[in-house]
Tab-separated table of C-alpha atoms in Angstrom:
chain	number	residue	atom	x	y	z
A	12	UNK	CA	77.370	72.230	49.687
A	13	UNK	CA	77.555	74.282	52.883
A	14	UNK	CA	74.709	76.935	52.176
A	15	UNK	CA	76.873	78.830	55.018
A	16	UNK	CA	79.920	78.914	52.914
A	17	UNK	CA	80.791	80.658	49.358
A	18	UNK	CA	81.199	78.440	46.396
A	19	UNK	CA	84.919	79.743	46.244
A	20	UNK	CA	85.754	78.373	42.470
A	21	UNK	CA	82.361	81.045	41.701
A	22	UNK	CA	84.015	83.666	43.296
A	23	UNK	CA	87.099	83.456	42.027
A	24	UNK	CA	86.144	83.617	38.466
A	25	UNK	CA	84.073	86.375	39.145
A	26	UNK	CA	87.139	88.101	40.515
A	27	UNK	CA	88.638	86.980	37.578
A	28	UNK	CA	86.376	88.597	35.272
A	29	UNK	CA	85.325	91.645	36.919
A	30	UNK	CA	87.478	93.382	39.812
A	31	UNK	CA	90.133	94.809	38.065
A	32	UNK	CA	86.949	95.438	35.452
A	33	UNK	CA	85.122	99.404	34.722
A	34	UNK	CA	81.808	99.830	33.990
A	35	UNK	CA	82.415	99.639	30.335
A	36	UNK	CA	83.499	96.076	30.446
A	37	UNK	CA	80.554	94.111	29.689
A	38	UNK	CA	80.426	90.822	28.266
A	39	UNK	CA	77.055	89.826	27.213
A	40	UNK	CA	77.025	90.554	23.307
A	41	UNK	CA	73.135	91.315	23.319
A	42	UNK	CA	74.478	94.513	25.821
A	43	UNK	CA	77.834	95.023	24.828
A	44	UNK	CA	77.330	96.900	21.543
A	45	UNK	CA	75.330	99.103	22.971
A	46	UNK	CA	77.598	99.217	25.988
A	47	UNK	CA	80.390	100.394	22.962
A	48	UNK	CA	78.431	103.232	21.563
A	49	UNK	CA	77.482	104.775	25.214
A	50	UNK	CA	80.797	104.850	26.760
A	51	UNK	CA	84.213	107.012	25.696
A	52	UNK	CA	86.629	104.681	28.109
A	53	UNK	CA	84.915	104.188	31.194
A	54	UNK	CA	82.776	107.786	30.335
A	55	UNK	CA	79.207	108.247	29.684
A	56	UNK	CA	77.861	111.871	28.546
A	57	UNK	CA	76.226	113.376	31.438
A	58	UNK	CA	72.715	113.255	31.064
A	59	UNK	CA	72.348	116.963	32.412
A	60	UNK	CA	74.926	118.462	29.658
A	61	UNK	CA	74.183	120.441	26.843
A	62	UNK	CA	71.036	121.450	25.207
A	63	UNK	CA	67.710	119.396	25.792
A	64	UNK	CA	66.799	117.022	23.492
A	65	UNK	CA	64.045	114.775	22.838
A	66	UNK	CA	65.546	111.220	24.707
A	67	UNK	CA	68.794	112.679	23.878
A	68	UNK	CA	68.664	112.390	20.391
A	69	UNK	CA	71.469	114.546	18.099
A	70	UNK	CA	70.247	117.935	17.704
A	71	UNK	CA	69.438	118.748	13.749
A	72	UNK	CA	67.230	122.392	13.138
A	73	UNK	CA	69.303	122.314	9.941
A	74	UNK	CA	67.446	119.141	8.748
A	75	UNK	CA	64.392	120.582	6.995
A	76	UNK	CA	66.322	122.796	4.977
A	77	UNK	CA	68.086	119.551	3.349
A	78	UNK	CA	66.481	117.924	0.361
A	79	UNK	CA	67.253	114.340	2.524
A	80	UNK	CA	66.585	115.660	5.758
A	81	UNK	CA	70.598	115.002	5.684
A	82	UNK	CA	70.243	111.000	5.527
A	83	UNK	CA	67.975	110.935	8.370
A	84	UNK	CA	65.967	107.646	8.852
A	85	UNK	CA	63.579	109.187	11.275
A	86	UNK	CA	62.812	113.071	12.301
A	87	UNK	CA	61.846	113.739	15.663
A	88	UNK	CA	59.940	116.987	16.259
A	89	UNK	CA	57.926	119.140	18.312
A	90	UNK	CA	54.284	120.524	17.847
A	91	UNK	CA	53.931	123.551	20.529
A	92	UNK	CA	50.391	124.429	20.030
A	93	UNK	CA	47.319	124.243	21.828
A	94	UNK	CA	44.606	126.222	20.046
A	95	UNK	CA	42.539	123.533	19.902
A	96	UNK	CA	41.871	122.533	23.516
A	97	UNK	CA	38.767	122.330	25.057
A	98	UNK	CA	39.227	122.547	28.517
A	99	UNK	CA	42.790	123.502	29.994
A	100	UNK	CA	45.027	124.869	27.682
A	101	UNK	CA	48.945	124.293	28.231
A	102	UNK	CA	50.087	121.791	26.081
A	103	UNK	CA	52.368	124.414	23.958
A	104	UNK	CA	54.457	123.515	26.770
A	105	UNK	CA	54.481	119.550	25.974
A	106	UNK	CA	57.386	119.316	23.924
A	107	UNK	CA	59.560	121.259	25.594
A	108	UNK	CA	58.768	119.308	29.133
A	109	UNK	CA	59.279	116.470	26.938
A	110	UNK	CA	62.979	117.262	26.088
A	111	UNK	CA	63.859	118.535	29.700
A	112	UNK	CA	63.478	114.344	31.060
A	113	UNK	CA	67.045	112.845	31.282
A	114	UNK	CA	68.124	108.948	31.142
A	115	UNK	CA	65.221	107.665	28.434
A	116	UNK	CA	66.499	104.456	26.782
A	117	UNK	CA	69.277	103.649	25.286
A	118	UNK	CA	68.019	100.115	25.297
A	119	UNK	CA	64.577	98.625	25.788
A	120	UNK	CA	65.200	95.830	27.283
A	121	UNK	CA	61.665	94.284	26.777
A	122	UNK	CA	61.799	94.209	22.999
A	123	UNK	CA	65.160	93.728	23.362
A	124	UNK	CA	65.964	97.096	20.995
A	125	UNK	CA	68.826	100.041	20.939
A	126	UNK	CA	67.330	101.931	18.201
A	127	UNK	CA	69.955	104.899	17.932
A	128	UNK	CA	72.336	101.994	17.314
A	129	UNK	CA	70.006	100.477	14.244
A	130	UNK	CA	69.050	104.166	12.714
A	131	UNK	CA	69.680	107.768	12.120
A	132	UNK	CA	67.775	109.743	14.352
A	133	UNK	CA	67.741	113.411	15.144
A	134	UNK	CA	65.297	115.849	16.670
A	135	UNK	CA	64.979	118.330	13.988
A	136	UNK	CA	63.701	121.060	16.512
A	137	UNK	CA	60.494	122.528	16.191
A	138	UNK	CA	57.811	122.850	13.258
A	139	UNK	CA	58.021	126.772	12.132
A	140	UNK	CA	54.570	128.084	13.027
A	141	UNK	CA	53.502	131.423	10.874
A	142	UNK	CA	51.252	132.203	13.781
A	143	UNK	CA	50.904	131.802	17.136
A	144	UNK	CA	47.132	132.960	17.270
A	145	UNK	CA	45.432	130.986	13.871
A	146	UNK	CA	44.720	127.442	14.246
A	147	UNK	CA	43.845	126.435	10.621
A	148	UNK	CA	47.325	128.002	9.807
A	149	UNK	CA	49.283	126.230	12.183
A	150	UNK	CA	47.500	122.683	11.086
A	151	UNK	CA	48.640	124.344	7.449
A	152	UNK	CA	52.170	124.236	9.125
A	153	UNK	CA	51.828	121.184	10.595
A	154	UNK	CA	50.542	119.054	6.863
A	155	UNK	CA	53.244	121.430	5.071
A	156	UNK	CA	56.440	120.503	7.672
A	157	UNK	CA	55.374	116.870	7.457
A	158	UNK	CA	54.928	116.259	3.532
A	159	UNK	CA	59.042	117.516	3.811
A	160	UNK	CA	59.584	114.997	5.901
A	161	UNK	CA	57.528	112.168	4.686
A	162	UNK	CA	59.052	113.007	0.661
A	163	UNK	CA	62.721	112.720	2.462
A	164	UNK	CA	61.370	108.710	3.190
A	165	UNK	CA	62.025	109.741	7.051
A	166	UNK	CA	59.522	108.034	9.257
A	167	UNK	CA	58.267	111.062	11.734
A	168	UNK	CA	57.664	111.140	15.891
A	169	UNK	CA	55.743	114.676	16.305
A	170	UNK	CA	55.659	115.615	20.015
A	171	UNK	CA	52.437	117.961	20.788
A	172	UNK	CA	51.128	119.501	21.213
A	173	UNK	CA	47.040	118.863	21.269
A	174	UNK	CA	45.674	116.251	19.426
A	175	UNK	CA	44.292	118.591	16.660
A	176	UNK	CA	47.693	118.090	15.644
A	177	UNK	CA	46.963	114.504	14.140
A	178	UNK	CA	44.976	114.864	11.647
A	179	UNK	CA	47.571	117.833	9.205
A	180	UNK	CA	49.884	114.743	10.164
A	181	UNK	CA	47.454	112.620	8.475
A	182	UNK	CA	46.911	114.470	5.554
A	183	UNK	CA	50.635	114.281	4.735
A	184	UNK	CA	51.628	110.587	6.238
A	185	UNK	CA	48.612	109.044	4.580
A	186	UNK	CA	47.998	111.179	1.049
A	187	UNK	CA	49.264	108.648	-1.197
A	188	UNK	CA	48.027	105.509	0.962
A	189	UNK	CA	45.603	105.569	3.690
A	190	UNK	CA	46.798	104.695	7.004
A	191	UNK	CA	45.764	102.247	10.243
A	192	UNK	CA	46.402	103.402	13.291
A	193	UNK	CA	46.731	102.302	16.278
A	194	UNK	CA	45.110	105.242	18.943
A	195	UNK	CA	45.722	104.931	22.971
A	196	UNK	CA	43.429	107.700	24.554
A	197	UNK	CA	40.993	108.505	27.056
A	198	UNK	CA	38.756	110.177	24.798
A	199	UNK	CA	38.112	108.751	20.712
A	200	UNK	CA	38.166	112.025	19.553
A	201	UNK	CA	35.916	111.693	16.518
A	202	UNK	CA	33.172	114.443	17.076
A	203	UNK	CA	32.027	116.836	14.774
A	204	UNK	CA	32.481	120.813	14.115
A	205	UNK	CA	31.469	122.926	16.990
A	206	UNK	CA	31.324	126.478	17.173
A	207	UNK	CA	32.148	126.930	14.013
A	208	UNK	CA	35.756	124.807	13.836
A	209	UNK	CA	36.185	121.082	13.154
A	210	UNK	CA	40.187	121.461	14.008
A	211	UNK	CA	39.894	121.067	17.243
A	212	UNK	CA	41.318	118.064	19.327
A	213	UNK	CA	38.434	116.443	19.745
A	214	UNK	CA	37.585	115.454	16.029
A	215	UNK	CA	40.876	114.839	13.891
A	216	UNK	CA	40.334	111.273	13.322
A	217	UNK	CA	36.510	111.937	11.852
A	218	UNK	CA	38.173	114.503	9.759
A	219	UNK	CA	40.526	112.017	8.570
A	220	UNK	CA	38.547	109.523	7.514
A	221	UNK	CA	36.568	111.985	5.462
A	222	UNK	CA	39.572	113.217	4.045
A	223	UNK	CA	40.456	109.715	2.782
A	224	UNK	CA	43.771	109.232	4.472
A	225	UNK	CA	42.679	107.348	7.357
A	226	UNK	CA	41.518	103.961	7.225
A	227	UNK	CA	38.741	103.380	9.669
A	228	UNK	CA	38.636	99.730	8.969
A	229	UNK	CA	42.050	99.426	9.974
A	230	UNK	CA	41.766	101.521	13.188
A	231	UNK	CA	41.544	100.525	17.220
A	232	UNK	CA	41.090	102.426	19.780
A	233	UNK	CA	42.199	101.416	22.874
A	234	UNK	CA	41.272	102.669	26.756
A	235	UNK	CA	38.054	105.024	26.118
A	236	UNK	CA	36.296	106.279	28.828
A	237	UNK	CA	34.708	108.925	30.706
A	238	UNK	CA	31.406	111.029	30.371
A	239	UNK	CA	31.654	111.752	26.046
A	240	UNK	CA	31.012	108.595	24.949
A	241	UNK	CA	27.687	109.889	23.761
A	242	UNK	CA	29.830	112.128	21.200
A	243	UNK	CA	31.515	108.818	19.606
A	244	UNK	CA	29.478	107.713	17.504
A	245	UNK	CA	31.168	108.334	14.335
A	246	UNK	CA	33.973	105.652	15.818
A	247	UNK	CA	31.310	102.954	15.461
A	248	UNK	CA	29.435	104.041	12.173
A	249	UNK	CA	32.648	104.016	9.702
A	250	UNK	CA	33.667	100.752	11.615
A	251	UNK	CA	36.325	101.525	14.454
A	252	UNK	CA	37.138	99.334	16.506
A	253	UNK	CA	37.267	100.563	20.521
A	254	UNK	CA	38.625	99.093	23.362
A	255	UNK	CA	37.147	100.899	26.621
A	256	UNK	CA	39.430	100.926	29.607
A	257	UNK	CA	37.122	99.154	32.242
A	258	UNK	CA	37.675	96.546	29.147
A	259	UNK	CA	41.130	96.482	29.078
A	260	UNK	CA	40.579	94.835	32.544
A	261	UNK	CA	38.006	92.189	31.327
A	262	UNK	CA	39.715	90.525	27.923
A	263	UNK	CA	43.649	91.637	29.128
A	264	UNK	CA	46.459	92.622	27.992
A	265	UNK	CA	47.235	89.479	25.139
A	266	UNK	CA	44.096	89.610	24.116
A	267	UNK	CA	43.824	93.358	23.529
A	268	UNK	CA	47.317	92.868	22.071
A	269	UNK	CA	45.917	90.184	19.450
A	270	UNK	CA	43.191	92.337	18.682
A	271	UNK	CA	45.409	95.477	17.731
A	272	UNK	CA	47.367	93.039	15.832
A	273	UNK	CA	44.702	91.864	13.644
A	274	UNK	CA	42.831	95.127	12.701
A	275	UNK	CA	45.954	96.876	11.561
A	276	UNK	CA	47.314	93.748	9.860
A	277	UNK	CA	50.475	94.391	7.674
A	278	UNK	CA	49.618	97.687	6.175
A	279	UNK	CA	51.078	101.090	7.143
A	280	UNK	CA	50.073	102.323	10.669
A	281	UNK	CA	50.545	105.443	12.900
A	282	UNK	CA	50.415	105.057	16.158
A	283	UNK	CA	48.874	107.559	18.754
A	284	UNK	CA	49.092	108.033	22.476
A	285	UNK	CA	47.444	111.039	24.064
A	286	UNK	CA	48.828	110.800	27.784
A	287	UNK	CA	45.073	111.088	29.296
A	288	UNK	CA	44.894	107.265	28.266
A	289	UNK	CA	47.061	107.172	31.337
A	290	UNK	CA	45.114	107.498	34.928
A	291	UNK	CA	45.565	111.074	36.378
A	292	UNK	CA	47.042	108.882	39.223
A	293	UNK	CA	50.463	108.668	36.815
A	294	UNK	CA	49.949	111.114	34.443
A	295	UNK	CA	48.303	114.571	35.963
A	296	UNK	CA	49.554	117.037	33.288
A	297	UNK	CA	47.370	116.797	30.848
A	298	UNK	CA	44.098	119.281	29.446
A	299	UNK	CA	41.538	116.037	30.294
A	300	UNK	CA	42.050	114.216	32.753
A	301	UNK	CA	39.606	110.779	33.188
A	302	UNK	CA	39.909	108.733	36.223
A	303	UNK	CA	40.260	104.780	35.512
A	304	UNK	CA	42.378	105.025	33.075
A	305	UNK	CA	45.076	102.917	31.769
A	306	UNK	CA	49.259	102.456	33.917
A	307	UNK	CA	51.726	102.938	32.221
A	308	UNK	CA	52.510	99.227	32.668
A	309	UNK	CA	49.642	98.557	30.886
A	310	UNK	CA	50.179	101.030	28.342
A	311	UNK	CA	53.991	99.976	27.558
A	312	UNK	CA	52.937	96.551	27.261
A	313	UNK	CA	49.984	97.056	24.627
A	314	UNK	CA	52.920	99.286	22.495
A	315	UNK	CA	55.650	96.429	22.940
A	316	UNK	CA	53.305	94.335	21.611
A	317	UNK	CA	52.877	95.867	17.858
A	318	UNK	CA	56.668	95.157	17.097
A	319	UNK	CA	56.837	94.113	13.763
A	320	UNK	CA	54.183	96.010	12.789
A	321	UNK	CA	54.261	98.128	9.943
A	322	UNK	CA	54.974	101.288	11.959
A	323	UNK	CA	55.806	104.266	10.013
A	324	UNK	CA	54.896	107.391	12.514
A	325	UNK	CA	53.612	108.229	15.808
A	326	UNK	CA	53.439	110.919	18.230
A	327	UNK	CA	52.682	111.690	21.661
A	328	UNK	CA	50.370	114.596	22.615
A	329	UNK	CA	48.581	116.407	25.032
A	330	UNK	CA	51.411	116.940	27.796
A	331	UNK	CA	50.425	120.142	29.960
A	332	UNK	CA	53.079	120.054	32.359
A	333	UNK	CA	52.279	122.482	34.244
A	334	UNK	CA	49.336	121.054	35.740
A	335	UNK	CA	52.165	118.163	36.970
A	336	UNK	CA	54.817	119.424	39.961
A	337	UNK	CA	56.310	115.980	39.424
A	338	UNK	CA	57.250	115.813	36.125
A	339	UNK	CA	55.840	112.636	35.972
A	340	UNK	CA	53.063	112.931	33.054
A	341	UNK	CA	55.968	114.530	30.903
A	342	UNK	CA	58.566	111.058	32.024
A	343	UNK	CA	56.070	108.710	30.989
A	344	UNK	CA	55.568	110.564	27.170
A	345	UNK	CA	59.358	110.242	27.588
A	346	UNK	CA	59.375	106.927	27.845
A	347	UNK	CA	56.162	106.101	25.437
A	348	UNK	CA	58.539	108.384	22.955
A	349	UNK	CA	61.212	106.292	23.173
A	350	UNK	CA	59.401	102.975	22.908
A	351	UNK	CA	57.495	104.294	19.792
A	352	UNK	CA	61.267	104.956	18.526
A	353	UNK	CA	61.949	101.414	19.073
A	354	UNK	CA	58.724	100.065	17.020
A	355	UNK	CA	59.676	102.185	13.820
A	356	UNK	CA	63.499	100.759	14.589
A	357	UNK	CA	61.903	97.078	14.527
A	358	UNK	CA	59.857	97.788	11.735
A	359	UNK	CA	62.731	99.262	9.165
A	360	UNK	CA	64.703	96.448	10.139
A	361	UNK	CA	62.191	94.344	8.628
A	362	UNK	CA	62.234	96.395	5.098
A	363	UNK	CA	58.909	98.128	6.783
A	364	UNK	CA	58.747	101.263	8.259
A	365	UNK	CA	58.592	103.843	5.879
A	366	UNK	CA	55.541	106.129	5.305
């Protein structure tokens, strides 16, 4: 055929098919359902309407007061506290930063998943802090808020936040059964007490372990680095496995993959992304910042690849936005939100899922 000319049986069908068509009319069935619950005609809500929520989910406060958590299958909710940074305080401000970024899924088109489509999902507002001033209160709170939520069977997504905020997760997602997890971070954040406190965010997974609801066996850490590895050693002694960053580079990405996939194996796992795994280079706003860290590429692609796992929670911490004039730190926690939504989506499908 003529290269020069159009194949003119092609273009008519496509005329056919599409130029009396809106942007509602899509064929494909893989797209079209979720084409049907996005669009009201040829209408989409506007993504800068109405009240903020995390990736747009329906806005519940009312849920904790329910003995269900009103049929929800999974409770998104922010943590906005930061008194247990070490070095720049501001990630109180996380979760709202985290609510304010427009347009996050409603498909991922890599796993192939529309989650709001597959489950009930609501962001159920904040968790009701007694004080804004006492840490070991607020990680009371935190292991209070979340034993409602896990005894309702609804899988959690805490937004922080600092990473103290973990380990009261912990105590409540893993007090029956101890948990895996799977950790992304700059930092393992396994030291001991210092000055008196061992709630700060450098320590909740030690604390964890001690506590029994953490299951170091079952536990990788993935894109360490940075000047503390000297404080880490409590990662290695009770049998952690950790994947530095420079690494990450050496086995790549299906291998690090492979590796997650075996030391969590089937059993229950919460996953955890601190957004300093993340080069300063894409994500600025955050308390400690390493250089030679992970992209987001990179990081999106080690997540995508636990689907099927036995996912039951996860969060996203350590957003400081304003240490970020591009919003960018608190877009990708957006996005790692979202695809964390689509892991616990994958894994209730498959009778898993539940914490």
């Amino acid at each position: 055929m003529d290269q020069d000319k159009l194949d003119q049986d092609k273009l008519a069908s496509l005329r056919a098919r599409y130029a009396g068509a809106s942007g509602a009319d899509i064929h494909d069935p893989r797209f079209a359902k979720v084409a049907a619950d996005q669009f009201k005609g040829d209408r989409r809500k506007w993504p800068f309407s109405d009240v903020a929520t995390f990736i747009s989910a329906p806005y519940r406060p009312d849920a904790l007061s329910l003995p269900d958590l009103g049929g929800l299958d999974v409770a998104i909710i922010g943590l906005p506290m930061d008194l247990g940074v070490t070095n720049r305080a501001g990630t109180r401000l996380g979760p709202r930063a985290v609510r304010a970024i427009e347009r996050m899924g409603p498909m991922d088109h890599v796993l192939g998943t529309a989650p709001f489509g597959m489950l009930k999902v609501a962001d159920i507002g904040d968790v009701p802090f007694r004080s804004r001033y006492s840490l070991e209160s607020c990680h009371e709170d935190i292991e209070a808020t979340f034993k409602t939520i896990v005894a309702a069977g609804v899988s959690p997504l805490a937004v922080g936040g600092d990473h103290s905020i973990t380990y009261p997760i912990m105590r409540a997602v893993g007090e029956k059964r101890p948990v895996g997890m799977v950790h992304i971070d700059a930092h393992c954040d396994t030291s001991g007490p210092y000055e008196g406190s061992k709630f700060h965010h450098g320590g909740p997974f030690r604390q964890a372990v001690l506590d029994g609801v953490l299951d170091p066996s079952r536990v990788i850490q993935i894109g360490i680095r940075g000047g503390a590895e000297y404080l880490w050693e409590f990662s290695y002694e009770s049998g952690m496995t950790v994947i530095h960053a420079d690494e990450v580079d050496a086995l790549g990405l299906d291998a690090v993959i492979a590796k997650a996939l075996a030391v969590i194996g089937d059993g229950p796992t919460y996953v955890s992304f601190d957004v300093d795994s993340l080069d300063p280079a894409f994500a600025p706003g955050t308390g400690t910042p390493e250089v030679g860290g992970l992209t987001p590429r990179e990081a999106l692609a080690i997540l995508r690849g636990l689907k099927g796992s036995n996912i039951v929670a996860a969060d996203v911490v350590e957003v400081a936005p304003q240490y970020d004039a591009t919003s960018n730190t608190a877009q990708c926690a957006a996005q790692v939100l979202f695809t964390e939504l689509c892991l616990i989506a994958e894994a209730r499908a498959l009778g898993k899922g539940r914490p």
